[in-house]
XYZ file of C-alpha atoms in Angstrom:
311
model
C 0.007 0.005 0.129
C 1.063 3.478 -0.802
C 2.745 5.303 2.237
C 0.523 8.259 3.845
C 3.949 10.041 3.946
C 3.467 10.567 0.274
C 1.416 13.579 1.047
C 4.275 15.594 2.296
C 5.296 18.404 0.533
C 7.759 17.585 -2.269
C 7.116 14.073 -2.289
C 8.087 12.057 -5.381
C 7.089 8.271 -5.483
C 9.805 5.665 -6.074
C 9.982 2.741 -8.641
C 9.565 -0.666 -8.727
C 9.210 -2.562 -5.500
C 10.118 1.033 -3.864
C 7.041 2.838 -5.697
C 4.839 2.909 -2.211
C 7.215 5.271 -0.547
C 8.959 8.466 -1.622
C 12.262 8.418 -3.716
C 12.801 12.023 -2.488
C 11.022 14.984 -1.308
C 12.534 17.511 -3.772
C 16.273 17.361 -3.385
C 18.183 13.989 -2.873
C 21.314 15.906 -2.300
C 19.908 17.927 0.293
C 18.410 15.140 1.995
C 21.779 12.896 1.956
C 23.489 15.622 3.746
C 20.905 16.128 6.406
C 20.972 12.400 6.921
C 24.860 12.185 7.030
C 24.619 14.640 9.860
C 22.476 12.592 11.676
C 19.276 14.754 11.100
C 15.721 13.251 9.626
C 14.210 10.124 8.680
C 13.426 7.652 5.740
C 10.020 6.109 5.160
C 10.852 2.312 4.726
C 6.838 1.327 5.574
C 6.718 -0.569 2.224
C 8.891 -3.244 3.903
C 7.332 -6.363 5.047
C 7.041 -7.128 8.944
C 6.374 -10.306 10.466
C 6.271 -11.604 14.149
C 7.515 -14.628 15.798
C 5.814 -15.085 19.117
C 5.868 -18.055 21.839
C 8.150 -18.951 24.583
C 10.222 -21.284 22.274
C 10.919 -18.546 19.703
C 14.487 -17.575 20.378
C 16.024 -21.188 20.494
C 13.844 -21.969 17.326
C 14.957 -19.272 15.377
C 18.567 -19.862 16.627
C 18.333 -23.493 15.087
C 16.897 -22.195 11.702
C 18.926 -19.176 11.046
C 22.718 -17.766 10.826
C 22.212 -15.831 13.827
C 22.634 -16.419 17.802
C 19.114 -15.932 19.370
C 19.571 -17.810 22.355
C 19.520 -15.116 25.357
C 18.907 -12.239 22.771
C 18.268 -9.483 25.170
C 15.107 -7.590 24.513
C 15.406 -4.324 22.602
C 18.437 -5.550 20.893
C 18.238 -5.465 17.076
C 19.751 -8.408 15.003
C 20.197 -9.567 11.394
C 19.781 -13.023 10.325
C 19.734 -15.361 7.185
C 18.233 -18.323 6.232
C 20.096 -20.476 4.035
C 19.663 -23.147 1.629
C 21.338 -26.545 2.457
C 24.043 -25.444 -0.004
C 24.662 -22.396 1.927
C 22.892 -20.190 -0.416
C 20.961 -16.983 0.897
C 17.172 -17.539 0.659
C 15.944 -15.215 3.119
C 17.347 -12.089 5.030
C 15.708 -10.054 7.893
C 16.307 -7.673 10.704
C 14.333 -7.557 13.957
C 14.117 -7.114 17.554
C 12.604 -8.839 20.656
C 10.429 -7.487 23.247
C 10.667 -10.200 25.779
C 7.287 -11.639 24.391
C 7.795 -11.935 20.371
C 10.268 -11.232 17.818
C 9.306 -8.495 15.215
C 11.309 -8.236 11.876
C 11.249 -6.917 8.769
C 12.440 -7.972 5.251
C 12.203 -6.944 1.596
C 8.922 -5.956 0.073
C 6.749 -8.844 -0.840
C 9.547 -11.189 0.833
C 7.847 -12.050 3.984
C 4.989 -14.403 2.747
C 7.310 -17.042 1.630
C 9.188 -16.615 4.668
C 6.313 -17.119 7.002
C 5.280 -19.958 4.878
C 8.776 -21.611 5.272
C 8.826 -20.885 8.984
C 5.188 -22.574 9.461
C 6.450 -25.499 7.787
C 9.404 -25.708 10.106
C 7.297 -25.753 13.500
C 6.626 -29.021 14.337
C 5.960 -29.245 17.855
C 7.862 -26.034 18.993
C 5.787 -23.580 20.768
C 5.497 -20.611 18.429
C 3.314 -18.539 16.348
C 4.171 -17.140 13.110
C 2.458 -14.047 11.455
C 2.229 -11.460 9.112
C 1.992 -8.018 10.644
C 0.119 -5.111 8.853
C -0.220 -2.584 11.262
C 3.337 -1.784 11.963
C 5.583 0.279 9.463
C 9.469 0.383 9.180
C 11.035 4.040 9.802
C 14.843 4.506 9.807
C 16.770 7.089 11.428
C 20.553 7.858 11.154
C 23.007 7.089 13.846
C 26.104 4.970 14.587
C 27.191 2.587 12.052
C 24.210 1.559 10.049
C 21.777 3.959 11.919
C 18.435 2.579 13.630
C 15.147 1.076 12.681
C 11.769 1.999 14.288
C 8.549 0.050 14.208
C 5.522 2.370 14.280
C 2.155 1.928 14.270
C 0.719 3.002 10.783
C -1.941 5.075 12.231
C 0.672 7.280 13.770
C 3.008 7.850 10.867
C 2.273 11.488 10.217
C 2.853 11.966 13.956
C 6.135 10.361 13.720
C 7.258 12.094 10.721
C 6.302 15.509 12.268
C 8.345 14.814 15.432
C 11.253 13.110 13.622
C 11.560 15.351 10.529
C 12.996 16.482 8.142
C 11.880 13.666 5.826
C 14.415 12.100 3.443
C 13.631 10.006 0.516
C 15.031 6.521 -0.352
C 17.158 7.784 -3.162
C 19.310 9.575 -0.027
C 19.186 6.637 2.005
C 20.542 4.151 -0.723
C 23.244 6.481 -1.606
C 24.412 6.038 2.154
C 23.764 2.452 2.219
C 25.692 1.695 -0.808
C 28.692 3.911 0.480
C 28.882 2.081 3.384
C 28.908 -1.290 1.325
C 25.778 -2.881 2.857
C 24.170 -5.274 0.246
C 20.347 -5.303 -0.387
C 18.977 -8.857 -0.324
C 17.634 -9.684 -4.037
C 19.106 -6.686 -5.511
C 22.847 -6.793 -4.868
C 22.333 -10.734 -4.106
C 20.942 -13.555 -6.482
C 20.135 -17.207 -5.947
C 23.806 -18.339 -5.983
C 25.091 -15.852 -2.969
C 26.558 -17.001 -0.141
C 27.078 -14.900 2.877
C 30.858 -14.816 2.707
C 30.625 -13.116 -0.422
C 28.867 -9.891 0.313
C 30.105 -9.116 3.801
C 27.277 -10.809 6.007
C 30.107 -12.880 8.172
C 29.748 -11.272 11.611
C 26.787 -8.992 10.820
C 24.218 -11.446 10.089
C 26.164 -14.841 10.673
C 27.312 -15.946 13.853
C 30.444 -18.322 13.665
C 30.136 -19.496 17.328
C 27.013 -21.189 17.209
C 25.492 -24.769 16.756
C 24.320 -26.152 13.644
C 21.758 -24.904 11.085
C 20.935 -25.268 7.505
C 24.088 -24.199 5.142
C 26.490 -24.017 7.817
C 28.842 -26.343 6.339
C 29.307 -24.226 3.340
C 29.787 -21.022 5.352
C 32.371 -22.441 7.644
C 34.190 -24.329 4.993
C 34.779 -21.111 3.108
C 35.627 -18.889 6.340
C 38.130 -21.247 7.072
C 39.955 -21.786 3.926
C 38.920 -18.379 2.384
C 38.698 -17.267 -1.194
C 34.810 -16.841 -1.875
C 33.798 -17.643 -5.258
C 32.694 -13.939 -5.782
C 33.176 -10.763 -3.894
C 31.099 -7.862 -3.228
C 32.559 -4.644 -4.478
C 32.124 -0.598 -4.398
C 31.989 0.751 -7.886
C 32.714 4.682 -8.588
C 31.054 4.981 -12.010
C 31.866 7.495 -14.918
C 29.490 10.251 -14.420
C 29.822 11.574 -18.024
C 26.532 9.872 -19.326
C 24.395 11.103 -16.682
C 22.587 8.159 -15.960
C 22.796 5.032 -13.442
C 23.500 1.312 -14.710
C 20.297 -1.050 -14.814
C 20.272 -3.487 -11.955
C 21.211 -6.754 -13.229
C 23.733 -5.301 -15.985
C 26.924 -7.282 -16.494
C 30.195 -6.129 -15.157
C 32.975 -6.804 -17.600
C 37.034 -6.488 -17.817
C 38.489 -6.665 -21.141
C 35.297 -7.841 -23.062
C 34.566 -10.892 -20.564
C 31.548 -10.618 -18.291
C 32.661 -11.107 -14.641
C 29.627 -10.491 -12.193
C 26.696 -8.083 -12.433
C 25.756 -4.511 -10.532
C 23.035 -4.229 -8.138
C 22.206 -0.924 -6.066
C 23.347 2.283 -7.826
C 22.971 5.905 -6.678
C 24.135 9.472 -6.798
C 25.966 10.129 -4.058
C 26.361 14.037 -2.662
C 30.190 13.657 -2.367
C 31.279 10.567 -4.320
C 29.322 10.981 -7.398
C 27.542 8.034 -9.001
C 28.303 4.691 -7.280
C 26.958 1.308 -7.120
C 27.384 -2.200 -5.674
C 28.456 -5.191 -7.923
C 29.139 -8.867 -7.285
C 32.248 -9.989 -9.380
C 34.221 -13.150 -9.436
C 37.098 -13.561 -6.598
C 39.892 -13.363 -8.966
C 39.114 -10.165 -10.707
C 42.218 -8.040 -9.719
C 41.186 -5.380 -7.013
C 42.683 -2.550 -9.349
C 41.281 -3.718 -12.665
C 39.120 -1.047 -14.511
C 35.756 -2.358 -15.025
C 32.882 -1.483 -17.595
C 29.470 -1.492 -16.240
C 26.040 -1.107 -18.498
C 28.572 0.561 -21.024
C 30.045 2.814 -18.330
C 33.809 2.936 -16.864
C 33.873 2.153 -13.325
C 36.679 2.166 -10.800
C 36.500 -0.367 -7.711
C 37.075 -0.043 -4.206
C 37.348 -3.212 -2.041
C 34.320 -3.928 0.116
C 34.607 -7.762 0.815
C 38.311 -9.161 0.918
C 38.635 -11.462 -1.712
C 41.257 -13.874 0.153
C 39.229 -14.103 3.457
C 35.646 -13.146 2.448
C 35.421 -10.491 5.153
C 33.836 -7.069 5.015
C 36.796 -4.649 4.887
C 35.197 -1.193 3.963
C 35.204 1.130 7.351
C 31.896 2.503 7.860
C 31.796 6.422 7.503
């Protein structure tokens, strides 16, 4: 559903799965600078929200996902992944426990399939899994990746009035890309393993018991050299356009990966995230959707860990 905050002055709706929220409110450069200073908020109310309740919820999520849920303190936000048996990322979510239930959000349209899978994994466990329609996700800048708020939908206008100024998704995405944080389903594909995109540590806890796909994650972490690596691209801005998501990334005429998210950064200019083969030299010039691009390392090609410092 379209966000009521699209009624704010200057709001211009986004595209594709981001159409229900504002891409910008008149000046995405000004909005980026406000967020970079720690001011304002971003409407992410188009993201899906789901809840896991019941006394066994944390131990159950601990057994199914990549994250360490046992003993998770109320109010502590955490990221988690669901992997295939081969270690490929099938679902990604971020959430918080309140002592009675764990409430999380994921990409627009992604929660029904995740909830359906979780329902199949309940067996005799004392948990209840449900989609949540009455809560919306908001984001505010802060240390590291900032913070998320879960806001009742009927209070979105009041939240915006208190948390302003509003910044659109274009500003949010530019800062996310700068930090080297992948977006599930856009910067990843069906073959992505956590080691390739910097999710070790952030969404994958290495000191926990068995979960589906753990063998692949542990083996690549121990031996290093993941098949591919996430990279930040600095794009040639002379064509005044951004690459189409999914376009090939090439070097010397050979396709070596694909580009995902892209944005215009208020300081860096046009930037993007791409997933390329591990053995692409880190200083190799690349071509993306017909545009020259220079690399900046996000995931170390040898050890598969996120190395780009947060700004």
